[in-house]
PDB file of C-alpha atoms in Angstrom:
ATOM      1  CA  MET A   1     -13.554  38.828  39.541  1.00  0.00           C
ATOM      2  CA  SER A   2     -12.244  40.159  36.242  1.00  0.00           C
ATOM      3  CA  THR A   3     -14.423  41.733  33.588  1.00  0.00           C
ATOM      4  CA  PRO A   4     -15.048  39.461  30.590  1.00  0.00           C
ATOM      5  CA  HIS A   5     -13.526  40.653  27.333  1.00  0.00           C
ATOM      6  CA  ILE A   6     -13.467  39.490  23.749  1.00  0.00           C
ATOM      7  CA  GLN A   7     -10.524  37.564  22.428  1.00  0.00           C
ATOM      8  CA  VAL A   8      -9.138  38.765  19.117  1.00  0.00           C
ATOM      9  CA  PHE A   9      -6.952  36.654  16.837  1.00  0.00           C
ATOM     10  CA  ASP A  10      -5.284  38.298  13.833  1.00  0.00           C
ATOM     11  CA  ALA A  11      -4.824  35.398  11.424  1.00  0.00           C
ATOM     12  CA  ASN A  12      -2.770  37.596   9.095  1.00  0.00           C
ATOM     13  CA  ALA A  13      -0.190  38.228  11.833  1.00  0.00           C
ATOM     14  CA  MET A  14      -0.098  34.656  13.165  1.00  0.00           C
ATOM     15  CA  PRO A  15       2.511  32.253  11.795  1.00  0.00           C
ATOM     16  CA  TRP A  16       1.486  28.862  10.463  1.00  0.00           C
ATOM     17  CA  GLU A  17       2.440  26.035  12.859  1.00  0.00           C
ATOM     18  CA  GLU A  18       3.658  22.916  11.095  1.00  0.00           C
ATOM     19  CA  ARG A  19       1.896  19.834  12.440  1.00  0.00           C
ATOM     20  CA  PHE A  20       3.682  16.671  11.337  1.00  0.00           C
ATOM     21  CA  VAL A  21       1.353  13.639  11.246  1.00  0.00           C
ATOM     22  CA  PRO A  22       3.511  10.559  11.946  1.00  0.00           C
ATOM     23  CA  GLN A  23       0.776   8.140  10.796  1.00  0.00           C
ATOM     24  CA  LEU A  24       0.802   9.824   7.364  1.00  0.00           C
ATOM     25  CA  GLY A  25       4.481  10.804   7.149  1.00  0.00           C
ATOM     26  CA  LYS A  26       3.633  14.375   6.145  1.00  0.00           C
ATOM     27  CA  ALA A  27       2.618  17.723   7.614  1.00  0.00           C
ATOM     28  CA  LEU A  28      -0.346  20.043   7.608  1.00  0.00           C
ATOM     29  CA  PHE A  29      -0.383  23.601   8.967  1.00  0.00           C
ATOM     30  CA  ALA A  30      -2.542  25.333  11.574  1.00  0.00           C
ATOM     31  CA  LYS A  31      -3.203  28.628  13.313  1.00  0.00           C
ATOM     32  CA  ARG A  32      -4.798  27.980  16.697  1.00  0.00           C
ATOM     33  CA  PHE A  33      -7.401  30.514  17.710  1.00  0.00           C
ATOM     34  CA  LEU A  34      -9.170  28.959  20.669  1.00  0.00           C
ATOM     35  CA  GLU A  35      -9.232  25.902  22.875  1.00  0.00           C
ATOM     36  CA  ASP A  36     -11.888  26.415  25.535  1.00  0.00           C
ATOM     37  CA  PRO A  37     -10.709  24.979  28.888  1.00  0.00           C
ATOM     38  CA  ASP A  38     -14.285  24.334  30.068  1.00  0.00           C
ATOM     39  CA  THR A  39     -15.821  22.673  26.998  1.00  0.00           C
ATOM     40  CA  GLY A  40     -12.827  21.591  24.916  1.00  0.00           C
ATOM     41  CA  VAL A  41     -14.295  23.419  21.906  1.00  0.00           C
ATOM     42  CA  THR A  42     -11.482  24.239  19.476  1.00  0.00           C
ATOM     43  CA  VAL A  43     -11.321  26.775  16.676  1.00  0.00           C
ATOM     44  CA  ARG A  44      -8.358  26.904  14.316  1.00  0.00           C
ATOM     45  CA  MET A  45      -7.464  27.614  10.736  1.00  0.00           C
ATOM     46  CA  VAL A  46      -6.010  24.571   8.964  1.00  0.00           C
ATOM     47  CA  ARG A  47      -4.157  24.402   5.660  1.00  0.00           C
ATOM     48  CA  TYR A  48      -3.720  21.110   3.846  1.00  0.00           C
ATOM     49  CA  PRO A  49      -0.952  21.390   1.207  1.00  0.00           C
ATOM     50  CA  ALA A  50      -1.692  20.271  -2.354  1.00  0.00           C
ATOM     51  CA  GLY A  51      -1.856  16.472  -2.439  1.00  0.00           C
ATOM     52  CA  PHE A  52      -2.361  16.104   1.339  1.00  0.00           C
ATOM     53  CA  MET A  53      -5.148  13.673   2.188  1.00  0.00           C
ATOM     54  CA  ASN A  54      -6.015  12.995   5.805  1.00  0.00           C
ATOM     55  CA  ALA A  55      -6.476   9.227   5.406  1.00  0.00           C
ATOM     56  CA  TRP A  56      -9.434   7.292   6.816  1.00  0.00           C
ATOM     57  CA  HIS A  57     -10.010   8.262  10.438  1.00  0.00           C
ATOM     58  CA  THR A  58     -12.620   9.037  13.099  1.00  0.00           C
ATOM     59  CA  HIS A  59     -12.940  11.584  15.911  1.00  0.00           C
ATOM     60  CA  PRO A  60     -14.585  11.336  19.356  1.00  0.00           C
ATOM     61  CA  CYS A  61     -15.992  14.797  18.612  1.00  0.00           C
ATOM     62  CA  ALA A  62     -18.067  16.368  15.877  1.00  0.00           C
ATOM     63  CA  HIS A  63     -16.385  19.036  13.781  1.00  0.00           C
ATOM     64  CA  GLY A  64     -17.139  21.613  11.177  1.00  0.00           C
ATOM     65  CA  MET A  65     -15.009  22.875   8.320  1.00  0.00           C
ATOM     66  CA  PHE A  66     -15.700  26.151   6.507  1.00  0.00           C
ATOM     67  CA  VAL A  67     -13.744  26.263   3.244  1.00  0.00           C
ATOM     68  CA  LEU A  68     -11.889  29.594   2.985  1.00  0.00           C
ATOM     69  CA  ASP A  69      -9.882  28.937  -0.181  1.00  0.00           C
ATOM     70  CA  GLY A  70      -9.028  26.035  -2.431  1.00  0.00           C
ATOM     71  CA  THR A  71     -11.184  22.929  -2.703  1.00  0.00           C
ATOM     72  CA  LEU A  72     -11.778  20.527   0.183  1.00  0.00           C
ATOM     73  CA  VAL A  73     -11.785  16.940  -1.084  1.00  0.00           C
ATOM     74  CA  THR A  74     -13.714  14.446   1.067  1.00  0.00           C
ATOM     75  CA  HIS A  75     -14.974  10.878   0.864  1.00  0.00           C
ATOM     76  CA  GLU A  76     -18.340  12.366  -0.215  1.00  0.00           C
ATOM     77  CA  GLY A  77     -17.175  14.846  -2.846  1.00  0.00           C
ATOM     78  CA  SER A  78     -15.278  18.097  -3.366  1.00  0.00           C
ATOM     79  CA  PHE A  79     -16.343  21.444  -1.919  1.00  0.00           C
ATOM     80  CA  PRO A  80     -15.402  25.014  -2.966  1.00  0.00           C
ATOM     81  CA  PRO A  81     -14.821  28.169  -0.898  1.00  0.00           C
ATOM     82  CA  GLY A  82     -17.873  29.315   1.026  1.00  0.00           C
ATOM     83  CA  THR A  83     -19.018  25.753   1.814  1.00  0.00           C
ATOM     84  CA  PHE A  84     -19.551  24.654   5.435  1.00  0.00           C
ATOM     85  CA  LEU A  85     -19.399  20.928   6.246  1.00  0.00           C
ATOM     86  CA  TRP A  86     -20.333  19.313   9.558  1.00  0.00           C
ATOM     87  CA  PHE A  87     -18.912  15.856  10.340  1.00  0.00           C
ATOM     88  CA  ALA A  88     -20.750  13.829  13.013  1.00  0.00           C
ATOM     89  CA  GLU A  89     -18.935  12.415  16.031  1.00  0.00           C
ATOM     90  CA  GLY A  90     -17.506   8.964  15.268  1.00  0.00           C
ATOM     91  CA  MET A  91     -18.066   9.304  11.513  1.00  0.00           C
ATOM     92  CA  ARG A  92     -15.522   7.468   9.324  1.00  0.00           C
ATOM     93  CA  MET A  93     -14.000  10.054   6.993  1.00  0.00           C
ATOM     94  CA  GLU A  94     -11.119  11.246   4.885  1.00  0.00           C
ATOM     95  CA  HIS A  95     -10.501  14.771   3.651  1.00  0.00           C
ATOM     96  CA  GLY A  96      -7.753  17.007   2.311  1.00  0.00           C
ATOM     97  CA  ALA A  97      -6.606  19.060  -0.663  1.00  0.00           C
ATOM     98  CA  THR A  98      -6.664  18.473  -4.390  1.00  0.00           C
ATOM     99  CA  GLN A  99      -3.469  17.269  -6.048  1.00  0.00           C
ATOM    100  CA  THR A 100      -2.820  20.727  -7.520  1.00  0.00           C
ATOM    101  CA  ALA A 101      -3.743  23.318  -4.858  1.00  0.00           C
ATOM    102  CA  ASP A 102      -3.708  23.898  -1.098  1.00  0.00           C
ATOM    103  CA  VAL A 103      -6.997  24.165   0.779  1.00  0.00           C
ATOM    104  CA  THR A 104      -7.550  26.350   3.852  1.00  0.00           C
ATOM    105  CA  VAL A 105     -10.467  25.795   6.230  1.00  0.00           C
ATOM    106  CA  LEU A 106     -11.788  27.191   9.480  1.00  0.00           C
ATOM    107  CA  PHE A 107     -11.948  24.106  11.721  1.00  0.00           C
ATOM    108  CA  ILE A 108     -14.331  23.978  14.711  1.00  0.00           C
ATOM    109  CA  THR A 109     -14.965  21.117  17.168  1.00  0.00           C
ATOM    110  CA  ASN A 110     -17.788  20.671  19.660  1.00  0.00           C
ATOM    111  CA  LYS A 111     -15.527  19.225  22.388  1.00  0.00           C
ATOM    112  CA  PRO A 112     -11.868  18.154  22.831  1.00  0.00           C
ATOM    113  CA  PHE A 113     -10.199  17.124  19.584  1.00  0.00           C
ATOM    114  CA  GLU A 114      -8.594  13.738  18.996  1.00  0.00           C
ATOM    115  CA  ILE A 115      -8.008  11.828  15.783  1.00  0.00           C
ATOM    116  CA  TRP A 116      -7.894   8.062  15.398  1.00  0.00           C
ATOM    117  CA  TYR A 117      -6.420   6.769  12.140  1.00  0.00           C
ATOM    118  CA  GLU A 118      -7.400   3.381  10.795  1.00  0.00           C
ATOM    119  CA  GLN A 119      -4.578   0.887  10.885  1.00  0.00           C
ATOM    120  CA  PRO A 120      -3.645  -0.489   7.459  1.00  0.00           C
ATOM    121  CA  ALA A 121      -4.372  -4.169   6.953  1.00  0.00           C
ATOM    122  CA  PRO A 122      -1.267  -6.361   7.387  1.00  0.00           C
ATOM    123  CA  ALA A 123       0.356  -7.509   4.151  1.00  0.00           C
ATOM    124  CA  ALA A 124      -0.463 -11.059   3.129  1.00  0.00           C
ATOM    125  CA  SER A 125       2.443 -13.473   3.422  1.00  0.00           C
TER     126      SER A 125
END
């Protein structure tokens, strides 16, 4: 049996991974720190570029977002650096950056992450 050890992630040395969101036709960026194989808990840093809004969606997990820089815009208001938000499992939400500046958050889930976008209503004919 191996001796447990801490895991260290140097965010300054890690490159941003582009994560294209086909449902939105645009990309956000992430630095993955942890995805626990036993619990599914995930921890990552996420950057939404200026103008990026993660349209109405839900998750089968709860998640927290700690605003590191910029302003996080949500369906319930805008939040500056130093703010921690916790979104309940199954909650209908939207969140992203302001039109003028990127926002970077520490993103934490309580179990495996999935995202389910609402389907737009069909156009009337």
